[in-house]
Tab-separated table of C-alpha atoms and ligand atoms in Angstrom:
chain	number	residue	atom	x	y	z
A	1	UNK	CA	137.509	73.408	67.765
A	2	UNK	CA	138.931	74.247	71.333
A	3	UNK	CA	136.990	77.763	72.351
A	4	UNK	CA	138.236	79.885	74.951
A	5	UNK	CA	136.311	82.563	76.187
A	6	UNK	CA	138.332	85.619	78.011
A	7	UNK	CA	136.524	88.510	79.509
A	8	UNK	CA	137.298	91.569	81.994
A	9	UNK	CA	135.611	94.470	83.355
A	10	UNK	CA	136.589	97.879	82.144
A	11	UNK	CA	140.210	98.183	81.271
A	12	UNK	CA	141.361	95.536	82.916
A	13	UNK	CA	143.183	94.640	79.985
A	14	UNK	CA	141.388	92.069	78.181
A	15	UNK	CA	142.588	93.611	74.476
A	16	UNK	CA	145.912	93.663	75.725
A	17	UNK	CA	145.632	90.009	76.638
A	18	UNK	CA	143.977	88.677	73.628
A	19	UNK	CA	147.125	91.007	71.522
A	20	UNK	CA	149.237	88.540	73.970
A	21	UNK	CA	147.149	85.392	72.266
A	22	UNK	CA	147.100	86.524	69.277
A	23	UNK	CA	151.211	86.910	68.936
A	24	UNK	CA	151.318	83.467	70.081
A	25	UNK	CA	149.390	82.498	67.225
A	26	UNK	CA	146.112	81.724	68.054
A	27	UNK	CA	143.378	83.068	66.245
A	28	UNK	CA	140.820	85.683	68.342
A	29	UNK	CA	137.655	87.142	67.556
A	30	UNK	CA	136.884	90.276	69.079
A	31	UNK	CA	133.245	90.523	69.567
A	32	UNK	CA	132.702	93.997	70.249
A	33	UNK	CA	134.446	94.701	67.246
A	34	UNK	CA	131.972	92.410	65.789
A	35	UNK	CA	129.040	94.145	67.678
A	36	UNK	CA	130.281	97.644	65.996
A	37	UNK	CA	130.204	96.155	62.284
A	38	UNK	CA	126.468	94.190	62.937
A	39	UNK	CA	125.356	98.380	63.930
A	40	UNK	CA	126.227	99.951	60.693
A	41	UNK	CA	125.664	96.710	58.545
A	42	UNK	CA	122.709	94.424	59.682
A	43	UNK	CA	119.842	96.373	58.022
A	44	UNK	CA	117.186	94.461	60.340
A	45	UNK	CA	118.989	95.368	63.418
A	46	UNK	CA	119.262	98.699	62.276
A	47	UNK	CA	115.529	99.454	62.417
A	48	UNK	CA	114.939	97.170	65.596
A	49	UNK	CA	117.627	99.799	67.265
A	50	UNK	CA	115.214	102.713	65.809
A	51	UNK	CA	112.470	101.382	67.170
A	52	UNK	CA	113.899	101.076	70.884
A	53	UNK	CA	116.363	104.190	71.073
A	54	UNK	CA	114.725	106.702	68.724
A	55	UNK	CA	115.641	107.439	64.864
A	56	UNK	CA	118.177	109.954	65.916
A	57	UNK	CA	120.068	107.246	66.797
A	58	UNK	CA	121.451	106.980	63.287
A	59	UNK	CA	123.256	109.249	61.013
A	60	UNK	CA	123.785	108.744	57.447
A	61	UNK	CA	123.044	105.424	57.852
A	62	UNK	CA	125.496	105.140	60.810
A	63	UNK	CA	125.095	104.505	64.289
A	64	UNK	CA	125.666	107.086	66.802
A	65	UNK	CA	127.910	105.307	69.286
A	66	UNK	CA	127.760	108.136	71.869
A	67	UNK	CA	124.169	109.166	71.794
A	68	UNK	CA	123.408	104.907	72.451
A	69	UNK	CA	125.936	104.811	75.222
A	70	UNK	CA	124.421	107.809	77.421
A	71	UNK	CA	120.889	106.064	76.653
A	72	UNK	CA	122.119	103.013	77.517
A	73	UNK	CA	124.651	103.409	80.382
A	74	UNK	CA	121.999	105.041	81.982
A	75	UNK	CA	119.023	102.423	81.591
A	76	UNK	CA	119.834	98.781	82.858
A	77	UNK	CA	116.627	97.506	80.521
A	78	UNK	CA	117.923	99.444	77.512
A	79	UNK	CA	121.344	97.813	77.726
A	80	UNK	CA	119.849	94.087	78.167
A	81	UNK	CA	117.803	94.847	75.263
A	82	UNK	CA	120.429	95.932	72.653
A	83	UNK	CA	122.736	93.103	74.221
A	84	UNK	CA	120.317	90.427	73.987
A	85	UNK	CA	119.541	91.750	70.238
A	86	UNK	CA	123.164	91.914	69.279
A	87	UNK	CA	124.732	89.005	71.680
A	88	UNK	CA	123.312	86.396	69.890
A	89	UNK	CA	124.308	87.418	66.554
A	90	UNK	CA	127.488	87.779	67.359
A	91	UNK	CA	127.877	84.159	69.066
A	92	UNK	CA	126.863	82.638	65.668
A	93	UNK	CA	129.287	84.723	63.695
A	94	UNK	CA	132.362	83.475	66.217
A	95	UNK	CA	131.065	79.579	65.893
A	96	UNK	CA	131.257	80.078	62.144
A	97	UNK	CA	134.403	81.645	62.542
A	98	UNK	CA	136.093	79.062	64.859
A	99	UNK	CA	135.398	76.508	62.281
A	100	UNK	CA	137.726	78.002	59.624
A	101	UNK	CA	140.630	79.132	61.562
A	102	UNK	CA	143.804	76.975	61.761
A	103	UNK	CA	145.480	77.487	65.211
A	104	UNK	CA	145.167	74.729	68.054
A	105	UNK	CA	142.328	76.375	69.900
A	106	UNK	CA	140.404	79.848	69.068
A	107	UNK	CA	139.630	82.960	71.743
A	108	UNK	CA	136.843	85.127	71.650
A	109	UNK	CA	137.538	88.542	73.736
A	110	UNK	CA	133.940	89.333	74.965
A	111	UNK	CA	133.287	92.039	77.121
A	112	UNK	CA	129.995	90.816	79.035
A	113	UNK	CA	131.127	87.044	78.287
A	114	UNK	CA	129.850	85.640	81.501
A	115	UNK	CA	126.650	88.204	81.485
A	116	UNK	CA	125.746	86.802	78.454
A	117	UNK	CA	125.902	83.711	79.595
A	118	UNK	CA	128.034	82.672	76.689
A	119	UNK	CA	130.350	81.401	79.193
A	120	UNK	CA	128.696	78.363	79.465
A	121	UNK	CA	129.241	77.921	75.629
A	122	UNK	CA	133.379	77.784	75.780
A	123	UNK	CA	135.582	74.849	76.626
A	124	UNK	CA	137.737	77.259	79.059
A	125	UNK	CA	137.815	80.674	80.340
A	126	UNK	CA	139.975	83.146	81.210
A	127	UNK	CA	138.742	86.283	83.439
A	128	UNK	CA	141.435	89.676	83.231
A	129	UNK	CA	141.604	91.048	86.519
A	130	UNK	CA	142.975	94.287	87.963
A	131	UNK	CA	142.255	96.637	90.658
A	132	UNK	CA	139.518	98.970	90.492
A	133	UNK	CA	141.207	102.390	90.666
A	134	UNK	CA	143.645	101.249	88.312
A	135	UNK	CA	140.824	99.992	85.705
A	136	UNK	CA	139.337	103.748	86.381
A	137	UNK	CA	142.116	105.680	85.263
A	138	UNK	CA	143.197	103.441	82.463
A	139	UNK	CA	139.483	103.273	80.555
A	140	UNK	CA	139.947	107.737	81.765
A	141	UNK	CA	143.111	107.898	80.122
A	142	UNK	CA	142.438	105.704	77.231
A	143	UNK	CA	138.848	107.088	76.386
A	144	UNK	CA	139.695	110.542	77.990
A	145	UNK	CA	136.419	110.252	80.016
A	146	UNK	CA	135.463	111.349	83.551
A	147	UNK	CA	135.978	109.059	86.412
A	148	UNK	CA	132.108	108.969	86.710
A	149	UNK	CA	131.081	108.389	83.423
A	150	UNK	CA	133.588	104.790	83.727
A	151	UNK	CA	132.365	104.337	86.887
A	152	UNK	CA	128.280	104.303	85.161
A	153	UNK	CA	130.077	102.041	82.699
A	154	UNK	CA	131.159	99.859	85.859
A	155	UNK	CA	127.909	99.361	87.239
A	156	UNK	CA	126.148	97.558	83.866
A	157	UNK	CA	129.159	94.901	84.166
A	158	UNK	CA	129.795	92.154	86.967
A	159	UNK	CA	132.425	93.036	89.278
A	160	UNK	CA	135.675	90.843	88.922
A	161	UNK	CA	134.669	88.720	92.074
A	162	UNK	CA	131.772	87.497	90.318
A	163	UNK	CA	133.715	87.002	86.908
A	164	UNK	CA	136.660	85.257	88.651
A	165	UNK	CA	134.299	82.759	90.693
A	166	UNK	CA	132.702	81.531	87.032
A	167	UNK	CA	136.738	81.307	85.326
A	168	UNK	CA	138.543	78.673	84.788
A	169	UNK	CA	141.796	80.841	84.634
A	170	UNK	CA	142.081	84.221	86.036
A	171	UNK	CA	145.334	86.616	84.614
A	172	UNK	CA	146.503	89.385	86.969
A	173	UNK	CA	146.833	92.347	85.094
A	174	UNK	CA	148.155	94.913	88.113
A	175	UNK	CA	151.483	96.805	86.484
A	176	UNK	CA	152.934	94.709	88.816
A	177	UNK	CA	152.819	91.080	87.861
A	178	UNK	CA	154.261	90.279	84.444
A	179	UNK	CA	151.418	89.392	82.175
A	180	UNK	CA	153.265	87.424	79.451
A	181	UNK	CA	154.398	84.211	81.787
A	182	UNK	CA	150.766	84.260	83.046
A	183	UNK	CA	149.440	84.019	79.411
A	184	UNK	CA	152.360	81.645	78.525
A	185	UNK	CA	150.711	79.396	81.936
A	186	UNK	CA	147.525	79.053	79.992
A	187	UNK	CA	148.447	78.598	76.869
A	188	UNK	CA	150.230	75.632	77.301
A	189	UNK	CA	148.022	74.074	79.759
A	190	UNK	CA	145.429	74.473	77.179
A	191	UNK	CA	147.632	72.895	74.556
A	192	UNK	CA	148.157	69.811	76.696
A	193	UNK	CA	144.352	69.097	77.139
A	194	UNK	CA	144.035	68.621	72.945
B	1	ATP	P1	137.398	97.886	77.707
B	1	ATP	O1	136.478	96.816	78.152
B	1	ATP	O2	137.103	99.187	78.355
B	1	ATP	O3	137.564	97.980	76.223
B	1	ATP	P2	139.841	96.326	78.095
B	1	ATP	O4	139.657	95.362	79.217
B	1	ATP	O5	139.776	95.746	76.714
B	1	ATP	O6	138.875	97.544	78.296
B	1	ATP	P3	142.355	97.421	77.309
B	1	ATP	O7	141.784	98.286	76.216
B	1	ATP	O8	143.143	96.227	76.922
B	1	ATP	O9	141.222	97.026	78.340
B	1	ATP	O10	143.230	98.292	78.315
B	1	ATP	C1	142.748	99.555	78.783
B	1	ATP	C2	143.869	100.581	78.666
B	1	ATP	O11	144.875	100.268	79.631
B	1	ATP	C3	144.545	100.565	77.302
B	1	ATP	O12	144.892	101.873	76.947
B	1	ATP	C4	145.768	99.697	77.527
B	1	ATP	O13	146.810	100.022	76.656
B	1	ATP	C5	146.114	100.018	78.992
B	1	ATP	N1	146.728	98.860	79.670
B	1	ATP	C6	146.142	97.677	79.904
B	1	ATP	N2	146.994	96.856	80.554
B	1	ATP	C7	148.151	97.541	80.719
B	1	ATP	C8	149.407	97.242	81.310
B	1	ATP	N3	149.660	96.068	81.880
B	1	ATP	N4	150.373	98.190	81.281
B	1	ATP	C9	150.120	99.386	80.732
B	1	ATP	N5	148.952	99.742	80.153
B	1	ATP	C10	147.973	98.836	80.139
């Protein structure tokens, strides 16, 4: 199976792009979706969590999303710990995954895709771009937090110079250049290389 990693900083868009994939009927996995279900439901990650951030960091046997992100955000060490715990995990749930899904080629939406180093894993990717200012007040609007706490957020990611050096395709997502033809552009070069 074709994989084809696509990442972004902080609303840059990358959900809205993989939506785009998705409607052209290729199959995505959405690993920090997957990342949210492994919390609440992998019992052994559960207690290594406990162990690093503190009991308090579950309630009712459910992970306390916001009390982990102001321990995290706020702690470079913390973060690569809980990523390198979860990232894994989740990389062998999308390979099993891939294997059973129909379309032409698969994408997995990964926010610290290149971080991770899963990069090196996928037959293409795609880095979602956008200017900064305009990333801040979308992930402000959308998550209705302050400018500084997305800007803390910003600083645990790479910037998109770094991500667009390591892509093979990079979509412009600006309010000003139409996203769909640029999708469309990758899709069917992708399609021709299988
Ligand atoms: P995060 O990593 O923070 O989850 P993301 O890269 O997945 O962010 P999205 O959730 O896709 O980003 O987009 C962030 C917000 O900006 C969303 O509310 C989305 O609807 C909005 N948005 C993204 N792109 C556009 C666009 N081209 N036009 C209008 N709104 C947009």
């Amino acid at each position: 199976m074709i994989t084809v990693g696509l990442s972004g900083g902080i609303g840059s868009g990358k959900t809205l792009i993989a939506h785009i994939f998705a409607t052209l009927g290729i199959s995505v996995f959405y690993a920090d979706e997957a990342v949210k279900a492994l919390y609440d439901a992998d019992t052994g990650l559960r207690h290594t969590l406990i162990d690093l951030l503190g009991g308090d960091i579950y309630k009712d046997g459910h992970l306390q999303r916001k009390r982990m992100a102001s321990l995290i955000f706020a702690n470079d060490t913390l973060m690569q710990k809980v990523n390198a715990l979860t990232h894994p995990k989740v990389m062998l749930q999308f390979e099993q995954w891939a294997q059973q899904q129909p379309s032409p080629y698969v994408v997995l939406e990964a926010a610290i895709l290149f971080e991770s180093g899963s990069d090196k894993k996928m037959d293409y990717t795609i880095a979602v771009t956008a200017p900064e200012p305009l990333r801040i007040t979308r992930a402000m609007q959308r998550d209705n937090a302050t400018e500084q706490e997305v800007k803390n957020r910003m600083k645990q990611q790479w910037n998109d110079e770094q991500r667009n050096g390591k892509a093979n395709f990079i979509i412009m997502n600006d309010n000003e250049q139409a996203v769909l033809p640029q999708v469309i552009t990758v899709h069917q070069h992708i399609l021709k290389t299988l």
